[in-house]
Short mmCIF file of C-alpha atoms and ligand atoms in Angstrom, two decimals:
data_model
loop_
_atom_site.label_atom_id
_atom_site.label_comp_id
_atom_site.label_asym_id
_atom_site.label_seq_id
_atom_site.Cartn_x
_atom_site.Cartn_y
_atom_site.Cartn_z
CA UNK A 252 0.00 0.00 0.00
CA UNK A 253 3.00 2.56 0.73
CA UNK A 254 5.59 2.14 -1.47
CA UNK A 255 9.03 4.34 -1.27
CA UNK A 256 11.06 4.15 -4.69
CA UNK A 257 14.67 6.00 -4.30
CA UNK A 258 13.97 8.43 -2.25
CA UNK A 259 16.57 10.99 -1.57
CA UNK A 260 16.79 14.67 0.12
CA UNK A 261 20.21 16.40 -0.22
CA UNK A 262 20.68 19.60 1.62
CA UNK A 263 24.37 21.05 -0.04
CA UNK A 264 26.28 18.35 -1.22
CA UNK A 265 25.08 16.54 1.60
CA UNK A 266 22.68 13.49 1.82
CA UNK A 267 20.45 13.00 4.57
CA UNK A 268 18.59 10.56 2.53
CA UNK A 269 20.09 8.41 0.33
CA UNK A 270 18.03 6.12 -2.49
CA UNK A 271 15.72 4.51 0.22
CA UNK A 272 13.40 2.03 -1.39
CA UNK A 273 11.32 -0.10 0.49
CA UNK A 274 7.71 -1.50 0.14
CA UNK A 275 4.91 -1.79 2.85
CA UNK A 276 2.46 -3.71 1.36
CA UNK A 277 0.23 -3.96 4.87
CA UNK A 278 -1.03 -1.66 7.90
CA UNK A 279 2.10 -3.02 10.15
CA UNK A 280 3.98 -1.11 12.98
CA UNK A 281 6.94 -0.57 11.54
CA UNK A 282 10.11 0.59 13.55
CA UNK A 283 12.80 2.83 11.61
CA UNK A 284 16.14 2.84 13.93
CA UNK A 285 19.29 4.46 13.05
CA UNK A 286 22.24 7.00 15.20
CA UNK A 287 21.19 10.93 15.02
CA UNK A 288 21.56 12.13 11.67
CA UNK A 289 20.84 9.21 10.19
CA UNK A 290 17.98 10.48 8.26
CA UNK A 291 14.94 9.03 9.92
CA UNK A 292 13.62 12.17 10.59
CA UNK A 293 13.88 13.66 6.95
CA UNK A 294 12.04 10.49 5.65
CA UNK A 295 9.16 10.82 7.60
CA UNK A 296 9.09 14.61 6.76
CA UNK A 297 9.37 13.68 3.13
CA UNK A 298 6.37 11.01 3.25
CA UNK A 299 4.11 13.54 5.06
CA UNK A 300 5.34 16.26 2.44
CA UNK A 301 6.76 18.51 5.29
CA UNK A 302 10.29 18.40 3.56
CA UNK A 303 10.35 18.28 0.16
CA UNK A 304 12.33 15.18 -1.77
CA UNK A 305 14.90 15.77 -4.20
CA UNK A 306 14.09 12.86 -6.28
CA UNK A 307 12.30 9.74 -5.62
CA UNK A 308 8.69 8.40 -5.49
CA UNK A 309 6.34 7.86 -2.65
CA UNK A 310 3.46 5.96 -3.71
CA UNK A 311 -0.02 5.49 -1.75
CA UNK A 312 -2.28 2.72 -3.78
CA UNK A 313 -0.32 3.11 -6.41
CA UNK A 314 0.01 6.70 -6.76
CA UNK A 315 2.81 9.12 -6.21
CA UNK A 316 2.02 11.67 -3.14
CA UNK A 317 5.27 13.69 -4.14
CA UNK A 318 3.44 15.33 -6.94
CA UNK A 319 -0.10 15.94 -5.25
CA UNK A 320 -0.59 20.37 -4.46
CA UNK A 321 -3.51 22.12 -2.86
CA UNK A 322 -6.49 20.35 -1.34
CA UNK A 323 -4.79 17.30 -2.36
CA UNK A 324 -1.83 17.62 -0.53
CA UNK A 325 -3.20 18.33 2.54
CA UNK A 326 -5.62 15.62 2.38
CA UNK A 327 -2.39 13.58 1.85
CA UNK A 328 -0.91 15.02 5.39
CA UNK A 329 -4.40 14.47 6.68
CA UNK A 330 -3.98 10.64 6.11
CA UNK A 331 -0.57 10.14 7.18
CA UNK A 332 -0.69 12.48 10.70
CA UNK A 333 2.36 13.46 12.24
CA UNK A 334 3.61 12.76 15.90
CA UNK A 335 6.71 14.59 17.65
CA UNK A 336 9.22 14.43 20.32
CA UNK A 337 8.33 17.43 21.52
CA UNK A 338 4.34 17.21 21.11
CA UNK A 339 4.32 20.29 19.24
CA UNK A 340 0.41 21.34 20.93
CA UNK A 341 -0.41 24.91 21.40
CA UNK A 342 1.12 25.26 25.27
CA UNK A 343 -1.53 27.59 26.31
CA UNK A 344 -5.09 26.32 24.56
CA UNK A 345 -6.96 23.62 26.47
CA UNK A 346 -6.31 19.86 25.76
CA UNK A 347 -10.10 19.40 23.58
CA UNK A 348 -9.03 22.19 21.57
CA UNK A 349 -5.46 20.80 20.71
CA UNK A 350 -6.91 17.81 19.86
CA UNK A 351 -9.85 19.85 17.28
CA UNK A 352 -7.24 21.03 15.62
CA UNK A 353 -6.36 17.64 13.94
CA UNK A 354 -9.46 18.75 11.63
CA UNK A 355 -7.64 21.74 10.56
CA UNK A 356 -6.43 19.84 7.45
CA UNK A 357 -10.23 19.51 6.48
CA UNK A 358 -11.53 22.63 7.19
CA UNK A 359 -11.12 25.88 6.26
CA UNK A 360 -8.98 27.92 8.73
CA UNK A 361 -11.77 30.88 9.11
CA UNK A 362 -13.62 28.08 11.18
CA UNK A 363 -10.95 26.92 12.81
CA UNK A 364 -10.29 30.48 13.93
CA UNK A 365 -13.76 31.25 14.79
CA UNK A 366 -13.76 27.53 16.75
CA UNK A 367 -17.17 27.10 15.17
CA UNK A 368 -16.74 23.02 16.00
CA UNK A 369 -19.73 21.21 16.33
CA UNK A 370 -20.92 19.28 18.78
CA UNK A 371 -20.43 15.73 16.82
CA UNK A 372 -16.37 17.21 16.38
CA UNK A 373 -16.85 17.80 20.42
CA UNK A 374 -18.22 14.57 21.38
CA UNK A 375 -15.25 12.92 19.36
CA UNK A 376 -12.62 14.96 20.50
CA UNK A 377 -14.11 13.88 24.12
CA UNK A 378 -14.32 10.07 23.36
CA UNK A 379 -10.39 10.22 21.62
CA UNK A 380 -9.25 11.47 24.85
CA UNK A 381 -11.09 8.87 26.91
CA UNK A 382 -9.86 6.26 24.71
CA UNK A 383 -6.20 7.35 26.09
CA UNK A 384 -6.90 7.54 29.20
CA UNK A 385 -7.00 11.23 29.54
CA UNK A 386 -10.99 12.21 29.19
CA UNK A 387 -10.58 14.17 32.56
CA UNK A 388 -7.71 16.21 31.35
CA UNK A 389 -9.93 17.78 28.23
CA UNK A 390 -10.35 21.07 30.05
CA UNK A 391 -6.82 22.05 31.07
CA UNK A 392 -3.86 23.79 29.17
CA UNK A 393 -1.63 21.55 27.56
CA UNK A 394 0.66 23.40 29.29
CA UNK A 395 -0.53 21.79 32.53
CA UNK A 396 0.09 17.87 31.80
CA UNK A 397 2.66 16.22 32.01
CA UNK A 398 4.98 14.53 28.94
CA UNK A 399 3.44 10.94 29.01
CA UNK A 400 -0.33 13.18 28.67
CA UNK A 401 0.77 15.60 26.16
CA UNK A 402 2.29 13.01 23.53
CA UNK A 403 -1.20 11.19 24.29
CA UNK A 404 -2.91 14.61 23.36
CA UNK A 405 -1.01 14.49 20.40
CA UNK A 406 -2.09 11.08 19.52
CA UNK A 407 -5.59 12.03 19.97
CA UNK A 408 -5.01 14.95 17.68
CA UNK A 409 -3.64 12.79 14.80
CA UNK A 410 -6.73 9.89 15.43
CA UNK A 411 -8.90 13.14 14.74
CA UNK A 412 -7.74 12.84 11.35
CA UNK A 413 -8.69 9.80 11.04
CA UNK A 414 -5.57 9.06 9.27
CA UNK A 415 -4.57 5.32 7.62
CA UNK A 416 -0.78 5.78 8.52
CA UNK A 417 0.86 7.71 11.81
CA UNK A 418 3.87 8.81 11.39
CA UNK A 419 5.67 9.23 14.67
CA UNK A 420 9.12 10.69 14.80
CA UNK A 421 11.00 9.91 18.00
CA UNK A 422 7.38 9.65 20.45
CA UNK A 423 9.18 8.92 23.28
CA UNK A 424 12.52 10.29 23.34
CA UNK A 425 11.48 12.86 25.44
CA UNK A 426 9.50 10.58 27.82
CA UNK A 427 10.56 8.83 31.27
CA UNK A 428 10.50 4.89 30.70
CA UNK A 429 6.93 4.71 32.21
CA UNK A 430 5.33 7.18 30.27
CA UNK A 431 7.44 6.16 27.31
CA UNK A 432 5.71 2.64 27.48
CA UNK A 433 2.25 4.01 28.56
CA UNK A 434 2.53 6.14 24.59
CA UNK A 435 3.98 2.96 22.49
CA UNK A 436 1.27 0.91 24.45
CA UNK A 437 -1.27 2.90 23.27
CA UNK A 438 0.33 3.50 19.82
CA UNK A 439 0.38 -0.35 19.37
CA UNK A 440 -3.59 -0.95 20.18
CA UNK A 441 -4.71 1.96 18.11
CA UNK A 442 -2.54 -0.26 15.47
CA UNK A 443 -4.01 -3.80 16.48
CA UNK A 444 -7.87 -2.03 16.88
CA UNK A 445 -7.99 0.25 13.78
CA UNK A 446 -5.41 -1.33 11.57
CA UNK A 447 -3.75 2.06 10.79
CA UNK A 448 -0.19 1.81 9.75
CA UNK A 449 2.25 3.09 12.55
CA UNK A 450 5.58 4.13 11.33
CA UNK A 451 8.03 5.42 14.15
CA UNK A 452 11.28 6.85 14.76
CA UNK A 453 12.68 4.76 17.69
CA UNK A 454 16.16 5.42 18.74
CA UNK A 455 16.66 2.20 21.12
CA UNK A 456 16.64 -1.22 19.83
CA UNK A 457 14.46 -2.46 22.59
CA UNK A 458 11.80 -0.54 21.54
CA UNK A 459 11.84 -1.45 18.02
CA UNK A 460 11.85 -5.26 19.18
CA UNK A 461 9.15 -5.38 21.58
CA UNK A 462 7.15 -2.89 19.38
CA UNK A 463 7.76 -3.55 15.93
CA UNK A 464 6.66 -6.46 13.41
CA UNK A 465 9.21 -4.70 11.18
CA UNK A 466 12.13 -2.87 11.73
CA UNK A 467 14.11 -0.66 8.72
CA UNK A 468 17.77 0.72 10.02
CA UNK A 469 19.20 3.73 8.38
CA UNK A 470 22.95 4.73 8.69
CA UNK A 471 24.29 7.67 6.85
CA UNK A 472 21.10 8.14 4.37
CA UNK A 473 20.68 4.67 3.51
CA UNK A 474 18.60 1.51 4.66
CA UNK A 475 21.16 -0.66 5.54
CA UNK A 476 18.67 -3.23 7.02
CA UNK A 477 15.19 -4.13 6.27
CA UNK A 478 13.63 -6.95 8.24
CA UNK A 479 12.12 -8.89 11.29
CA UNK A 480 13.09 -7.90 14.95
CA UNK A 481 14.02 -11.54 15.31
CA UNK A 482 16.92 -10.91 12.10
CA UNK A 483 17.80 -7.48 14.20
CA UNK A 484 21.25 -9.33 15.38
CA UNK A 485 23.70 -7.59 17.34
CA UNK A 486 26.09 -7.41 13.88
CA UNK A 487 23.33 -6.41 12.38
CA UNK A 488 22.58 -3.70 15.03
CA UNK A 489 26.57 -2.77 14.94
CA UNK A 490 26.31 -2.13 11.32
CA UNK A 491 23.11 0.27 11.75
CA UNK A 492 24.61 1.85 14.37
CA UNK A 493 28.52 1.80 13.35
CA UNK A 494 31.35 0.65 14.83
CA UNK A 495 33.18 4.08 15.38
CA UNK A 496 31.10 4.52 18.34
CA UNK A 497 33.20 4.12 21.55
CA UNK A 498 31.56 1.69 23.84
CA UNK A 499 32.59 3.97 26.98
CA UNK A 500 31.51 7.24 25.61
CA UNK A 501 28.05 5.12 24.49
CA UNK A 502 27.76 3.94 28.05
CA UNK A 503 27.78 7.46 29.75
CA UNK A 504 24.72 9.36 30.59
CA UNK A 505 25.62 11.87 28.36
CA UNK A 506 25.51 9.76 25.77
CA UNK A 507 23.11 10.05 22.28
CA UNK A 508 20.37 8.07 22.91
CA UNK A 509 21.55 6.99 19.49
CA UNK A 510 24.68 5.69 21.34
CA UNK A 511 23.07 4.44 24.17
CA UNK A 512 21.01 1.95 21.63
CA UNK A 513 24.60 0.81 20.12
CA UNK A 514 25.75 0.16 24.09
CA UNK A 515 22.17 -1.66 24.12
CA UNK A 516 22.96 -3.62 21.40
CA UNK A 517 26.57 -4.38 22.37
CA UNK A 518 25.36 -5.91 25.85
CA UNK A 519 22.54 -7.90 24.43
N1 ADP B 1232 16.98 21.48 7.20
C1 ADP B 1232 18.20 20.92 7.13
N2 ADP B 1232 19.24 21.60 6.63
C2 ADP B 1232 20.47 21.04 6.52
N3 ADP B 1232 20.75 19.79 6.90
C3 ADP B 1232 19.76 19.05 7.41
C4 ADP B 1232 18.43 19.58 7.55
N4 ADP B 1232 17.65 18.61 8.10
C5 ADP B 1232 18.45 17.54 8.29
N5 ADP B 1232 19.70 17.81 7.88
C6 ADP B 1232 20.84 16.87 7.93
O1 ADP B 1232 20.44 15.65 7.35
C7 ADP B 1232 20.95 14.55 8.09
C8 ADP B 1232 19.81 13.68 8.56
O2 ADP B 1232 19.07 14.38 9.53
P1 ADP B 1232 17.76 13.79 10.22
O3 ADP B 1232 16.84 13.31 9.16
O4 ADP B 1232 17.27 14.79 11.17
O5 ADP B 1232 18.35 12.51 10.98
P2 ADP B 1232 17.78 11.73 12.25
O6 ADP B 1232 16.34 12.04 12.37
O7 ADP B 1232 18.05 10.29 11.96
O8 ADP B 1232 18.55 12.20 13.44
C9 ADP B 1232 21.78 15.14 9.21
O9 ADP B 1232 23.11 15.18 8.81
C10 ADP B 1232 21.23 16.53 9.36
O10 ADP B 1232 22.19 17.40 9.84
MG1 MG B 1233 15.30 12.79 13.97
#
């Protein structure tokens, strides 16, 4: 159903991505793992048409999003919505109107600046939120919750689209390890119950295995492994992740979290 034909983005003489090609024929959860700068971000951005590709195809059903302008486009970015590490919700505006503004790629944005929502956009809004757990946070500031909530916000905004994919890029990164698993929890059931297509950034290896049912590592631009979590070996994870990294510098708490997935990796 999603199919990416070299795909690349250069910015200078630089590559961020590099030819990726790969083929998702079904609504899976798929896991895309790499170091920082690997280009995992700038593929998402290019499927969801935030960044624009230099060359390459993506095609939806068969045909190429790439080219699509106008109302077309953005009813393109309405089926693929976008999640971020840092939520990116509107601090100060109250958690039910966050999530409204998922509709903002179908409406015009005189109504969305006049909040003329209707009840039925209300009521859904409402039952989104309760679905994640977070019905009783509707009237508060985004501001006011904490990470684990806000990225749940967020998910509610994107299921307000009603999209067929998500695209998440890095969910978690900013998360604690509790909330971190209460948002890929929940990103996995919306999967399982609605059969959208999850696609996610995931910078530790663990995630991408418990997660995943397919995992696609990037290194320098390129996929440099396509497959199962149960193929994701430790040489395989040592080539996605290189072999210049220093295991003590990767063990630090300073570390990348890119690095800390290569000391993951080494210790598995
Ligand atoms: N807007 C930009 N301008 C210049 N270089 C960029 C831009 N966005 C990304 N890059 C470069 O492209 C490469 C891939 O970046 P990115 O996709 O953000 O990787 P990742 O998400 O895996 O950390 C990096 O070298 C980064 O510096
Ligand atoms: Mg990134």
């Amino acid at each position: 159903m999603l199919e990416i034909r070299k795909l690349s983005r250069h910015f200078g003489a630089k590559a961020a991505v590099d030819s990726a090609s790969f083929t998702l024929e079904r609504a899976g959860f798929i896991g895309v793992i790499g170091r920082s700068g690997a280009g995992k971000s700038t593929l998402l951005r290019m499927i969801n048409r935030l960044t624009d590709a230099t060359t390459g195809e993506v095609l939806f059903h068969g045909q190429n999003v790439l080219t699509l302008q106008g109302a077309a486009k953005r009813r393109w970015q309405g089926q693929c919505a976008m999640i971020f590490q840092q939520f990116n919700l509107v601090p100060r505006l109250d958690v039910a109107s966050n999530v409204l503004h998922g509709l903002l790629n179908q409406r015009s944005t005189l109504t969305a600046m006049f909040s003329l929502w209707s009840d039925a956009d209300i009521g859904r809004a409402l039952a989104i939120l309760d679905r994640l757990g977070i019905a009783d946070q509707a009237a508060k500031r985004a501001e006011a919750l904490s990470g684990g909530q806000q990225q749940r916000v967020a998910i509610a905004r994107a299921l307000m689209q009603d999209p067929q994919i998500i695209l998440a890029d890095e969910p978690i990164a900013s998360l604690d390890p509790m909330n971190a698993q209460v948002v890929m929890d929940a990103l996995r059931r919306i999967h399982e119950e609605d059969g959208r297509m999850v696609i996610a950034n995931l910078h530790t290896l663990d995630t991408a295995r418990r997660y995943c049912d397919r995992v696609i590592g990037m290194r320098d631009g390129r996929i440099v492994f396509d497959g199962t979590p149960a193929q994701l070996t430790t040489g395989v994870a040592r080539d996605i992740y290189g072999a210049d990294a220093s295991f003590s510098e990767a063990t630090t708490s300073t570390a990348l979290p890119a690095d800390r997935a290569y000391a993951e990796a080494m210790l598995s």
